[in-house]
Amino acid sequence: MRLRPNLLIGGTLLGFVFAVAAAALVWTPHDPVRTNLRRRLVPPSQNYWLGTDEFGRDVASRLMEGAVTSLSVAASTVVVALVLGMAIGLAGGFLRGWTDRILGAVNDTLLAFPGILLALGLLAVLGPSRWGIVLALGLAYAPSVARVVRGSVLSIREREFVEASRALGNSEGYTLLRHVLPHTAAPVTVLATSLFGWVILSESALSFLGLGVPPPAATWGNMLASARPFMDQAPLLSIAPGAMIATCLLGVNLLGDALRDLLDPRDGA
Amino acid sequence: MRRGPGACGCSAEVLSYVLKRLLVALPTLLLVAASVFFLMRLIPGDPATVVLGDAATPEAVADLRIAFGLDRPVLVQFALWIERALGGDLGRSITSGEAVGPLILQRFQVTAAIVFASVGLAVLIAVPLGMLAAWKQNSWGDVAAVAAATFLLSIPSFWLGLIFLLVFGLWLGWVPVVGYVTFAEDFWGALHYIALPVATLALIETGVLIRMARASTVEVLRLDYIAHARAKGVPEWRVLARHAFPNAFAPTLTLIGLIMGSLLGGIAVIETVFTLPGLGRLLVEAIFARDYPVIQGVMLLIAVIYVVVNLVVDLLYPVFDPRVAAG
């Protein structure tokens, strides 16, 4: 097997972000939400590694807490999108007929919206909160999952081993779960990786707009939003959270490329 | 004039392809409008109460419900809404009382200028670069182009925008940090205001497009007809210009359509960074104010544009890759 720099670099970057989040669960240098108005916008020092923000909160601690928030919101969202999308895609692809036509029409309608726009519309209904974000983004991205799953189910259901399972007298439900579902794993894994990146980006964008995870909880997005007015006094406030998002996204994208090369039998183009 | 024997049959195929796509687009548009309409009906609270505030008398609320048509069956409301929307009437903003249609069009000009300029710029840079990288696949330049593209597409647009503002606005003082003038008021001034947002978006889209243009060119260059053309002794530049690049451009075109849509959907963050009075900003403000006629109007406009852009892309597809209409 040839050396895969994508896998190595992507894994390292994403590993770093996950390590930061894991560390934040047990320890942060300071309390991430504790304000101290006498120590506002302090430059980086040994005590405050990345300085403090406009409320005197420690930026390094907030970045660490932001990692926990972003990764947990992204992971929950991906799970919601996968469960919903796989249910719709499996049902449509396996049952075909009217079920497929109706599910397909709904799915195509939702795909006719840019994902982030659909999430914005849903947030208007759900209101900004951690679970609002998870639900809105999960619903917005589920149709892409459904399309991929339906496509691979349609090709898998014609294969001999599915026929064989039916011929053995297995029920449709058993055949679907035991023989069809596992074969969607490869495309779904590749998609889930990209999805994780999209959600990290969308969540930070929505939080940046003030429609995401509400303050005082720290997310990289809402840290960037509150840093904007203090850009010239404390540029690090605007630089650090974005660098974390970019590190995370670069890790996900490189890992996604590596996975596609590994799981897609066609020679990586 | 030389006409191939298949020319006539080919145009009939193209015509049926065009008609088929148009027929599919119409129900999609109707379903999109329906989902925007019914989504807003899910907002908790009665719109009449939202307008009048909590202190309103029940009689006032009832009167306004009749004025809004909220007392009629929901399907009738939907039909009336569609009828009015087709005539350009999208209702009035709850917060400012302005007509939503003209308000949206005015804000849309800002957004459209940024989106078209940045996508245009990105295509001009990325497509030739991606195709060149594919031609020299696995060369040092190719590896560098792919690495740079992956790096670019991993940068959040709003962060890059903030950094550009910091460097070019605050430190170097080349461009204004806040504000906007319209192109009609002051053409050069307006260019100054949209330069940074356009550069920000163009850079990130360049990353996405380089990868796509490269990947589809690599696929095409592997096909037999390219090897055949080369074996026939067709000069390399002609193999690329005549046989490889047009076909490779077709999948990239699809991506350009998708990018335009996601840009329109996500434009709010860039407009927030650069304090531009565009459509995205309007949508976010309306969400905060629960101004549902405005939310409905903006979502409808963006979704309709997205459907139409994708339709246009599909219709253009056979121009670059004739196999589509034939298949």
Coordinates of C-alpha atoms in Angstrom, one line a residue:
Chain A
M1 CA 0.0 0.0 0.0
R2 CA 1.4 3.4 -1.0
L3 CA 1.9 6.1 1.6
R4 CA -1.2 8.2 2.0
P5 CA -0.3 11.7 3.0
N6 CA -4.0 12.7 3.0
L7 CA -4.8 10.1 5.6
L8 CA -1.8 11.0 7.7
I9 CA -2.2 14.8 7.7
G10 CA -6.0 14.8 7.8
G11 CA -5.9 12.3 10.7
T12 CA -3.4 14.4 12.6
L13 CA -5.3 17.6 12.2
L14 CA -8.7 16.1 13.2
G15 CA -7.0 14.2 15.9
F16 CA -5.6 17.4 17.3
V17 CA -9.1 19.0 17.4
F18 CA -10.6 15.9 19.0
A19 CA -7.8 15.9 21.6
V20 CA -8.5 19.6 22.4
A21 CA -12.2 18.8 22.9
A22 CA -11.4 15.7 25.0
A23 CA -9.0 17.8 27.2
A24 CA -11.7 20.5 27.6
L25 CA -14.1 17.9 29.1
V26 CA -11.8 17.4 32.1
W27 CA -9.8 20.6 32.3
T28 CA -9.5 24.1 30.9
P29 CA -7.0 26.7 32.0
H30 CA -9.8 29.0 33.2
D31 CA -13.5 28.9 33.5
P32 CA -14.7 29.5 29.9
V33 CA -17.8 31.5 30.9
R34 CA -16.4 33.4 33.9
T35 CA -16.3 37.1 33.1
N36 CA -13.7 39.6 34.6
L37 CA -14.3 43.1 33.5
R38 CA -11.0 44.4 35.0
R39 CA -9.1 42.1 32.6
R40 CA -10.8 42.9 29.3
L41 CA -8.9 42.3 26.0
V42 CA -5.7 41.4 27.8
P43 CA -2.9 40.4 25.3
P44 CA -1.6 36.8 25.4
S45 CA 0.5 36.0 28.5
Q46 CA 1.6 33.0 30.4
N47 CA -1.6 33.1 32.4
Y48 CA -3.9 33.8 29.4
W49 CA -2.3 31.9 26.5
L50 CA -4.4 33.7 23.9
G51 CA -5.4 36.7 25.9
T52 CA -8.9 37.5 27.0
D53 CA -12.1 38.7 25.2
E54 CA -14.3 41.8 25.7
F55 CA -15.7 40.3 28.9
G56 CA -12.4 39.3 30.3
R57 CA -13.0 35.6 29.6
D58 CA -10.0 33.4 28.8
V59 CA -9.9 32.9 25.0
A60 CA -7.9 29.6 25.1
S61 CA -10.4 28.1 27.5
R62 CA -13.3 29.2 25.3
L63 CA -11.6 27.8 22.2
M64 CA -11.4 24.5 24.0
E65 CA -15.0 24.6 25.0
G66 CA -15.9 25.6 21.5
A67 CA -14.3 22.4 20.2
V68 CA -16.6 20.4 22.5
T69 CA -19.6 22.3 21.3
S70 CA -18.8 22.2 17.6
L71 CA -17.8 18.5 17.6
S72 CA -20.8 17.4 19.7
V73 CA -23.3 19.4 17.6
A74 CA -21.8 18.2 14.4
A75 CA -21.8 14.5 15.5
S76 CA -25.4 14.7 16.7
T77 CA -26.5 16.4 13.5
V78 CA -24.7 13.8 11.3
V79 CA -26.5 11.1 13.3
V80 CA -29.9 12.8 12.8
A81 CA -29.3 13.3 9.1
L82 CA -28.0 9.7 8.6
V83 CA -30.9 8.0 10.5
L84 CA -33.6 10.1 8.7
G85 CA -31.9 9.9 5.3
M86 CA -31.2 6.2 5.5
A87 CA -34.8 5.5 6.6
I88 CA -36.2 7.5 3.6
G89 CA -33.6 6.1 1.2
L90 CA -34.0 2.5 2.2
A91 CA -37.8 2.7 2.1
G92 CA -37.8 4.4 -1.3
G93 CA -35.2 2.3 -2.9
F94 CA -36.4 -1.0 -1.6
L95 CA -40.2 -0.7 -1.7
R96 CA -40.2 1.3 -5.0
G97 CA -43.6 2.0 -6.5
W98 CA -45.7 4.8 -5.0
T99 CA -43.8 5.0 -1.7
D100 CA -40.7 5.7 -3.7
R101 CA -42.5 8.3 -5.9
I102 CA -43.9 10.2 -3.0
L103 CA -40.7 10.1 -0.9
G104 CA -38.8 11.0 -4.1
A105 CA -40.9 14.1 -4.8
V106 CA -40.6 15.3 -1.2
N107 CA -36.9 14.7 -1.2
D108 CA -36.3 16.4 -4.6
T109 CA -38.3 19.4 -3.3
L110 CA -36.1 19.7 -0.2
L111 CA -33.0 19.3 -2.4
A112 CA -34.2 22.2 -4.5
F113 CA -33.2 24.4 -1.5
P114 CA -29.6 25.2 -0.8
G115 CA -29.0 23.3 2.5
I116 CA -28.1 26.3 4.6
L117 CA -31.2 28.2 3.4
L118 CA -33.4 25.3 4.5
A119 CA -31.7 25.3 7.8
L120 CA -32.3 29.1 8.2
G121 CA -36.0 28.6 7.4
L122 CA -36.3 25.8 9.9
L123 CA -34.4 27.8 12.5
A124 CA -37.0 30.6 12.0
V125 CA -39.5 28.0 13.2
L126 CA -37.5 26.2 15.9
G127 CA -35.7 29.2 17.3
P128 CA -32.0 29.4 18.1
S129 CA -30.8 26.7 20.5
R130 CA -28.4 23.8 20.5
W131 CA -31.1 21.3 19.7
G132 CA -32.7 23.6 17.2
I133 CA -29.5 23.7 15.3
V134 CA -29.1 19.9 15.4
L135 CA -32.7 19.4 14.2
A136 CA -32.6 22.1 11.5
L137 CA -29.2 21.0 10.0
G138 CA -30.1 17.3 10.4
L139 CA -33.4 17.9 8.4
A140 CA -31.6 20.1 5.9
Y141 CA -28.9 17.5 5.1
A142 CA -31.0 14.3 5.4
P143 CA -32.2 14.5 1.7
S144 CA -28.7 14.2 0.4
V145 CA -28.2 11.1 2.5
A146 CA -31.5 9.7 1.3
R147 CA -30.5 10.2 -2.4
V148 CA -27.2 8.4 -2.0
V149 CA -28.8 5.5 0.0
R150 CA -31.7 5.2 -2.5
G151 CA -29.3 5.1 -5.4
S152 CA -27.1 2.3 -3.9
V153 CA -30.1 0.3 -2.7
L154 CA -31.6 0.3 -6.2
S155 CA -28.5 -1.3 -7.5
I156 CA -28.0 -3.7 -4.6
R157 CA -31.5 -5.0 -4.6
E158 CA -31.0 -6.5 -8.0
R159 CA -27.9 -8.5 -6.9
E160 CA -28.0 -12.3 -6.6
F161 CA -27.6 -12.5 -2.8
V162 CA -30.7 -10.4 -2.3
E163 CA -32.7 -12.8 -4.6
A164 CA -31.1 -15.7 -2.7
S165 CA -32.3 -14.3 0.7
R166 CA -35.8 -14.0 -0.7
A167 CA -35.7 -17.5 -2.2
L168 CA -34.7 -18.8 1.3
G169 CA -38.0 -17.4 2.6
N170 CA -36.5 -14.5 4.5
S171 CA -38.9 -11.6 5.1
E172 CA -38.5 -8.4 3.1
G173 CA -37.6 -6.5 6.3
Y174 CA -34.9 -9.1 7.3
T175 CA -33.5 -9.1 3.8
L176 CA -33.4 -5.3 3.8
L177 CA -31.6 -4.9 7.2
R178 CA -29.4 -8.0 7.0
H179 CA -28.3 -8.0 3.3
V180 CA -29.0 -4.6 1.7
L181 CA -28.2 -2.2 4.5
P182 CA -24.6 -3.3 5.1
H183 CA -23.8 -2.7 1.4
T184 CA -24.6 0.9 1.7
A185 CA -21.9 1.4 4.3
A186 CA -19.1 2.5 1.9
P187 CA -20.9 5.3 0.1
V188 CA -22.6 6.4 3.4
T189 CA -19.2 6.5 5.2
V190 CA -17.8 8.8 2.5
L191 CA -20.9 11.0 2.6
A192 CA -20.9 11.1 6.4
T193 CA -17.4 12.4 6.4
S194 CA -18.2 15.3 4.1
L195 CA -21.4 15.9 6.0
F196 CA -19.4 16.3 9.2
G197 CA -17.4 19.0 7.5
W198 CA -20.5 20.8 6.1
V199 CA -22.2 20.7 9.5
I200 CA -19.1 22.1 11.3
L201 CA -19.1 25.0 8.7
S202 CA -22.9 25.5 8.8
E203 CA -23.1 25.5 12.5
S204 CA -20.3 28.0 12.9
A205 CA -21.9 30.2 10.2
L206 CA -25.3 30.1 11.9
S207 CA -23.7 30.8 15.3
F208 CA -21.8 33.6 13.7
L209 CA -25.1 35.1 12.6
G210 CA -26.5 34.7 16.1
L211 CA -28.9 31.9 15.1
G212 CA -26.8 29.1 16.4
V213 CA -25.8 28.0 19.9
P214 CA -26.7 30.9 22.1
P215 CA -24.1 32.7 24.4
P216 CA -22.6 32.5 26.9
A217 CA -21.8 29.0 25.7
A218 CA -18.7 29.2 23.5
T219 CA -18.7 28.1 19.9
W220 CA -16.1 29.1 17.3
G221 CA -18.8 30.9 15.3
N222 CA -20.2 33.1 18.1
M223 CA -16.7 33.9 19.3
L224 CA -15.9 35.2 15.8
A225 CA -19.1 37.3 15.8
S226 CA -18.3 39.0 19.1
A227 CA -14.7 39.5 18.0
R228 CA -15.6 41.7 15.0
P229 CA -16.0 45.1 16.9
F230 CA -12.6 44.6 18.6
M231 CA -10.7 43.6 15.5
D232 CA -8.1 46.4 15.7
Q233 CA -7.5 46.2 19.4
A234 CA -7.4 42.4 19.7
P235 CA -6.9 40.8 16.3
L236 CA -6.1 37.4 17.9
L237 CA -9.8 37.2 18.9
S238 CA -10.8 37.1 15.2
I239 CA -7.9 34.9 14.1
A240 CA -7.9 32.1 16.7
P241 CA -11.5 30.7 16.4
G242 CA -11.4 30.7 12.6
A243 CA -8.0 28.9 12.6
M244 CA -9.7 26.2 14.7
I245 CA -12.6 25.9 12.2
A246 CA -10.2 25.8 9.3
T247 CA -8.0 23.1 11.0
C248 CA -11.0 21.0 11.6
L249 CA -12.3 21.4 8.0
L250 CA -9.0 20.7 6.4
G251 CA -8.7 17.6 8.5
V252 CA -12.1 16.4 7.5
N253 CA -11.6 17.2 3.8
L254 CA -8.2 15.4 3.6
L255 CA -9.6 12.4 5.5
G256 CA -12.7 12.4 3.2
D257 CA -10.4 12.3 0.1
A258 CA -8.4 9.5 1.7
L259 CA -11.6 7.5 2.5
R260 CA -12.9 8.0 -1.1
D261 CA -9.6 6.6 -2.5
L262 CA -9.8 3.6 -0.1
L263 CA -13.5 2.8 -0.5
D264 CA -14.0 3.7 -4.1
P265 CA -12.6 0.9 -6.3
R266 CA -12.1 3.2 -9.2
D267 CA -8.5 4.6 -9.2
G268 CA -8.7 8.0 -7.4
A269 CA -9.2 10.7 -10.0
Chain B
M1 CA -22.2 24.1 -45.1
R2 CA -21.6 20.5 -44.1
R3 CA -24.3 18.7 -42.3
G4 CA -23.8 15.3 -40.8
P5 CA -26.5 12.7 -41.5
G6 CA -27.5 12.7 -37.8
A7 CA -27.9 16.5 -37.5
C8 CA -31.7 16.4 -37.8
G9 CA -32.3 13.4 -35.4
C10 CA -29.9 15.0 -33.0
S11 CA -31.9 18.3 -32.7
A12 CA -35.1 16.4 -32.1
E13 CA -33.4 14.6 -29.3
V14 CA -32.2 17.9 -27.9
L15 CA -35.7 19.4 -28.2
S16 CA -37.3 16.5 -26.3
Y17 CA -34.6 16.7 -23.6
V18 CA -35.3 20.4 -23.2
L19 CA -39.0 19.9 -23.0
K20 CA -38.6 17.0 -20.5
R21 CA -36.4 19.2 -18.2
L22 CA -38.9 22.1 -18.4
L23 CA -41.8 19.8 -17.5
V24 CA -39.9 18.5 -14.5
A25 CA -39.0 22.0 -13.3
L26 CA -42.6 23.2 -13.1
P27 CA -43.9 20.9 -10.4
T28 CA -40.6 21.4 -8.5
L29 CA -41.3 25.1 -8.4
L30 CA -44.8 24.6 -7.2
L31 CA -43.6 22.2 -4.4
V32 CA -40.8 24.6 -3.5
A33 CA -43.4 27.4 -3.1
A34 CA -45.7 25.1 -1.1
S35 CA -42.9 24.1 1.3
V36 CA -41.9 27.8 1.9
F37 CA -45.6 28.6 2.6
F38 CA -46.3 25.7 4.9
L39 CA -42.9 26.0 6.7
M40 CA -43.8 29.5 7.8
R41 CA -47.2 28.2 9.0
L42 CA -45.3 26.1 11.5
I43 CA -43.9 29.2 13.3
P44 CA -45.4 29.1 16.8
G45 CA -47.9 31.9 17.5
D46 CA -50.5 33.5 15.4
P47 CA -49.2 36.0 12.9
A48 CA -52.0 38.5 13.8
T49 CA -50.8 38.3 17.5
V50 CA -47.2 38.8 16.4
V51 CA -48.2 42.0 14.5
L52 CA -50.4 43.5 17.2
G53 CA -48.3 42.4 20.2
D54 CA -49.5 40.5 23.3
A55 CA -51.6 43.4 24.6
A56 CA -54.0 43.3 21.6
T57 CA -57.7 42.9 22.2
P58 CA -59.3 39.7 20.9
E59 CA -61.5 41.8 18.6
A60 CA -58.5 43.5 17.0
V61 CA -56.8 40.1 16.5
A62 CA -59.9 38.7 14.9
D63 CA -60.2 41.7 12.5
L64 CA -56.6 41.3 11.5
R65 CA -57.0 37.6 11.0
I66 CA -59.8 38.3 8.5
A67 CA -57.7 41.1 6.8
F68 CA -54.8 38.6 6.4
G69 CA -57.2 35.9 5.2
L70 CA -56.2 33.7 8.1
D71 CA -59.8 32.7 8.7
R72 CA -60.0 30.9 5.4
P73 CA -59.0 27.2 4.7
V74 CA -55.2 26.9 4.5
L75 CA -55.3 25.6 0.9
V76 CA -57.3 28.6 -0.2
Q77 CA -54.7 30.8 1.6
F78 CA -52.0 29.0 -0.3
A79 CA -53.7 29.4 -3.7
L80 CA -54.3 33.1 -3.0
W81 CA -50.7 33.6 -1.9
I82 CA -49.4 31.9 -5.1
E83 CA -51.8 34.0 -7.2
R84 CA -50.5 37.2 -5.6
A85 CA -46.9 36.1 -5.7
L86 CA -47.1 35.5 -9.5
G87 CA -48.3 39.1 -9.8
G88 CA -45.3 40.2 -7.8
D89 CA -47.2 40.9 -4.6
L90 CA -45.5 39.1 -1.7
G91 CA -47.3 41.0 1.1
R92 CA -46.0 43.6 3.5
S93 CA -43.3 43.5 6.0
I94 CA -44.7 43.1 9.5
T95 CA -42.0 45.3 11.1
S96 CA -41.6 48.1 8.5
G97 CA -44.9 47.9 6.6
E98 CA -42.9 48.1 3.3
A99 CA -44.0 46.0 0.3
V100 CA -41.9 42.8 0.4
G101 CA -41.5 42.5 -3.4
P102 CA -39.7 45.8 -4.1
L103 CA -37.7 45.5 -0.8
I104 CA -36.4 42.1 -1.8
L105 CA -35.5 43.3 -5.3
Q106 CA -33.6 46.2 -4.0
R107 CA -31.6 44.0 -1.6
F108 CA -31.1 41.4 -4.3
Q109 CA -29.1 43.8 -6.4
V110 CA -26.3 43.9 -3.9
T111 CA -26.3 40.1 -3.5
A112 CA -26.4 39.4 -7.2
A113 CA -23.5 41.7 -7.9
I114 CA -21.3 39.8 -5.3
V115 CA -22.4 36.3 -6.3
F116 CA -22.0 36.8 -10.1
A117 CA -18.7 38.6 -9.8
S118 CA -17.2 36.1 -7.5
V119 CA -18.4 33.0 -9.4
G120 CA -17.3 34.6 -12.7
L121 CA -13.9 35.4 -11.3
A122 CA -13.5 31.9 -9.7
V123 CA -14.5 30.2 -13.0
L124 CA -11.9 32.2 -15.0
I125 CA -9.1 31.3 -12.5
A126 CA -10.1 27.8 -11.5
V127 CA -11.2 26.0 -14.7
P128 CA -8.0 26.6 -16.7
L129 CA -5.9 25.8 -13.7
G130 CA -7.8 22.6 -12.9
M131 CA -7.6 21.4 -16.5
L132 CA -3.9 22.2 -16.7
A133 CA -3.3 20.3 -13.5
A134 CA -5.2 17.3 -14.9
W135 CA -3.1 17.4 -18.1
K136 CA 0.1 17.3 -16.1
Q137 CA -1.4 14.8 -13.6
N138 CA 0.9 13.8 -10.7
S139 CA 3.5 16.5 -11.7
W140 CA 4.8 18.8 -9.0
G141 CA 2.5 21.6 -10.2
D142 CA -0.5 19.3 -10.1
V143 CA 0.2 18.2 -6.5
A144 CA 0.7 21.9 -5.5
A145 CA -2.6 22.9 -7.2
V146 CA -4.6 20.2 -5.5
A147 CA -3.0 21.0 -2.1
A148 CA -3.7 24.7 -2.5
A149 CA -7.3 24.0 -3.6
T150 CA -8.0 21.7 -0.6
F151 CA -6.5 24.3 1.7
L152 CA -8.7 27.1 0.2
L153 CA -12.0 25.2 0.4
S154 CA -11.3 24.4 4.1
I155 CA -11.3 28.1 5.0
P156 CA -14.7 29.4 6.3
S157 CA -15.7 32.4 4.1
F158 CA -16.6 34.6 7.0
W159 CA -13.2 34.1 8.6
L160 CA -11.3 34.8 5.5
G161 CA -13.5 38.0 5.1
L162 CA -12.6 39.1 8.6
I163 CA -8.9 38.6 8.0
F164 CA -9.1 40.5 4.7
L165 CA -10.9 43.3 6.5
L166 CA -8.2 43.3 9.2
V167 CA -5.4 43.4 6.7
F168 CA -6.7 45.5 3.8
G169 CA -9.2 47.6 5.7
L170 CA -7.6 48.3 9.1
W171 CA -3.9 47.8 8.6
L172 CA -3.4 48.9 5.0
G173 CA -6.4 51.2 4.8
W174 CA -7.0 50.3 1.1
V175 CA -10.8 49.8 1.4
P176 CA -13.5 51.1 3.7
V177 CA -14.4 48.8 6.6
V178 CA -18.1 49.5 6.8
G179 CA -20.8 50.9 4.6
Y180 CA -22.1 50.6 1.0
V181 CA -23.0 52.7 -1.9
T182 CA -25.0 51.5 -4.9
F183 CA -23.5 51.2 -8.3
A184 CA -26.0 53.8 -9.6
E185 CA -24.8 56.3 -7.0
D186 CA -21.1 55.9 -7.4
F187 CA -19.7 53.2 -9.6
W188 CA -16.0 53.3 -8.4
G189 CA -17.1 53.7 -4.8
A190 CA -19.3 50.6 -5.1
L191 CA -16.4 48.6 -6.6
H192 CA -14.4 49.5 -3.5
Y193 CA -17.1 48.1 -1.2
I194 CA -17.6 44.9 -3.1
A195 CA -13.9 44.2 -3.9
L196 CA -13.2 42.4 -0.6
P197 CA -16.4 40.3 -0.4
V198 CA -15.9 39.3 -4.1
A199 CA -12.3 38.4 -3.5
T200 CA -13.1 36.4 -0.4
L201 CA -15.8 34.3 -2.1
A202 CA -13.9 33.9 -5.3
L203 CA -10.9 32.5 -3.5
I204 CA -12.9 29.9 -1.7
E205 CA -14.9 28.9 -4.8
T206 CA -11.6 28.6 -6.7
G207 CA -10.6 25.8 -4.3
V208 CA -13.8 23.8 -5.0
L209 CA -13.8 24.4 -8.8
I210 CA -10.1 23.5 -9.3
R211 CA -10.7 20.1 -7.8
M212 CA -13.8 19.5 -9.9
A213 CA -12.3 20.7 -13.2
R214 CA -9.3 18.6 -12.5
A215 CA -11.2 15.5 -11.6
S216 CA -13.5 15.6 -14.6
T217 CA -10.6 16.3 -17.0
V218 CA -8.6 13.4 -15.6
E219 CA -11.7 11.2 -16.3
V220 CA -12.0 12.4 -19.8
L221 CA -8.3 12.1 -20.7
R222 CA -8.5 8.4 -19.8
L223 CA -11.2 7.7 -22.4
D224 CA -10.5 5.8 -25.6
Y225 CA -11.4 8.5 -27.9
I226 CA -8.6 10.7 -26.5
A227 CA -6.1 7.9 -27.0
H228 CA -7.5 7.5 -30.5
A229 CA -7.2 11.1 -31.4
R230 CA -3.6 11.1 -30.1
A231 CA -2.8 8.0 -32.1
K232 CA -4.2 9.6 -35.2
G233 CA -1.5 12.2 -34.8
V234 CA -3.9 15.1 -33.8
P235 CA -1.7 17.8 -32.3
E236 CA -1.8 17.7 -28.4
W237 CA -3.3 21.3 -28.2
R238 CA -6.1 20.2 -30.5
V239 CA -6.8 17.0 -28.5
L240 CA -7.2 19.2 -25.4
A241 CA -9.1 22.1 -26.9
R242 CA -11.4 20.2 -29.2
H243 CA -11.8 16.8 -27.5
A244 CA -11.0 16.9 -23.8
F245 CA -11.8 20.3 -22.3
P246 CA -15.4 20.8 -23.6
N247 CA -16.5 17.4 -22.3
A248 CA -14.7 17.9 -19.1
F249 CA -16.4 21.2 -18.6
A250 CA -19.9 19.7 -18.4
P251 CA -19.7 18.3 -14.8
T252 CA -17.9 21.5 -13.7
L253 CA -20.9 23.4 -15.1
T254 CA -23.2 21.4 -12.8
L255 CA -21.0 22.4 -9.9
I256 CA -21.1 26.0 -10.8
G257 CA -24.9 25.9 -10.6
L258 CA -24.7 24.2 -7.2
I259 CA -22.2 26.8 -6.0
M260 CA -24.4 29.7 -7.0
G261 CA -27.3 28.2 -5.1
S262 CA -25.3 27.5 -1.9
L263 CA -23.7 31.0 -2.2
L264 CA -27.1 32.6 -2.3
G265 CA -28.2 30.5 0.6
G266 CA -25.2 31.3 2.7
I267 CA -24.5 34.8 1.6
A268 CA -25.8 36.2 4.9
V269 CA -22.5 35.6 6.7
I270 CA -20.4 37.5 4.1
E271 CA -22.9 40.3 4.1
T272 CA -22.7 40.4 7.9
V273 CA -18.9 40.5 7.9
F274 CA -18.8 43.4 5.3
T275 CA -22.0 45.1 6.6
L276 CA -23.6 44.9 3.1
P277 CA -27.4 45.5 2.8
G278 CA -28.1 42.3 0.8
L279 CA -30.7 39.6 0.6
G280 CA -29.0 37.4 3.2
R281 CA -28.8 40.1 5.8
L282 CA -32.5 40.9 5.1
L283 CA -33.4 37.2 5.8
V284 CA -31.4 37.0 9.0
E285 CA -33.0 40.3 10.3
A286 CA -36.4 39.0 9.3
I287 CA -35.8 35.8 11.2
F288 CA -34.9 37.7 14.3
A289 CA -38.0 39.9 14.0
R290 CA -40.2 37.0 13.1
D291 CA -41.2 39.0 10.0
Y292 CA -42.7 36.0 8.2
P293 CA -43.8 37.7 4.9
V294 CA -40.2 38.8 4.4
I295 CA -38.8 35.3 5.4
Q296 CA -41.2 33.7 2.9
G297 CA -40.4 36.2 0.2
V298 CA -36.6 35.8 0.5
M299 CA -36.7 32.0 0.8
L300 CA -39.0 31.8 -2.2
L301 CA -36.8 34.0 -4.4
I302 CA -33.6 32.2 -3.5
A303 CA -35.2 28.7 -4.0
V304 CA -36.7 29.8 -7.3
I305 CA -33.4 31.2 -8.6
Y306 CA -31.7 28.0 -7.5
V307 CA -34.2 25.8 -9.4
V308 CA -33.9 28.1 -12.5
V309 CA -30.1 28.1 -12.4
N310 CA -30.0 24.4 -12.2
L311 CA -32.5 24.2 -15.1
V312 CA -30.3 26.5 -17.2
V313 CA -27.2 24.4 -16.3
D314 CA -29.1 21.2 -17.4
L315 CA -30.2 22.9 -20.6
L316 CA -26.6 24.0 -21.4
Y317 CA -25.2 20.6 -20.6
P318 CA -25.7 19.0 -24.1
V319 CA -23.8 22.0 -25.6
F320 CA -20.7 20.7 -23.9
D321 CA -21.4 17.0 -23.8
P322 CA -23.8 15.9 -26.6
R323 CA -24.0 12.4 -25.1
V324 CA -26.4 13.6 -22.5
A325 CA -29.3 14.5 -24.8
A326 CA -28.6 11.5 -26.9
G327 CA -28.7 9.1 -23.9

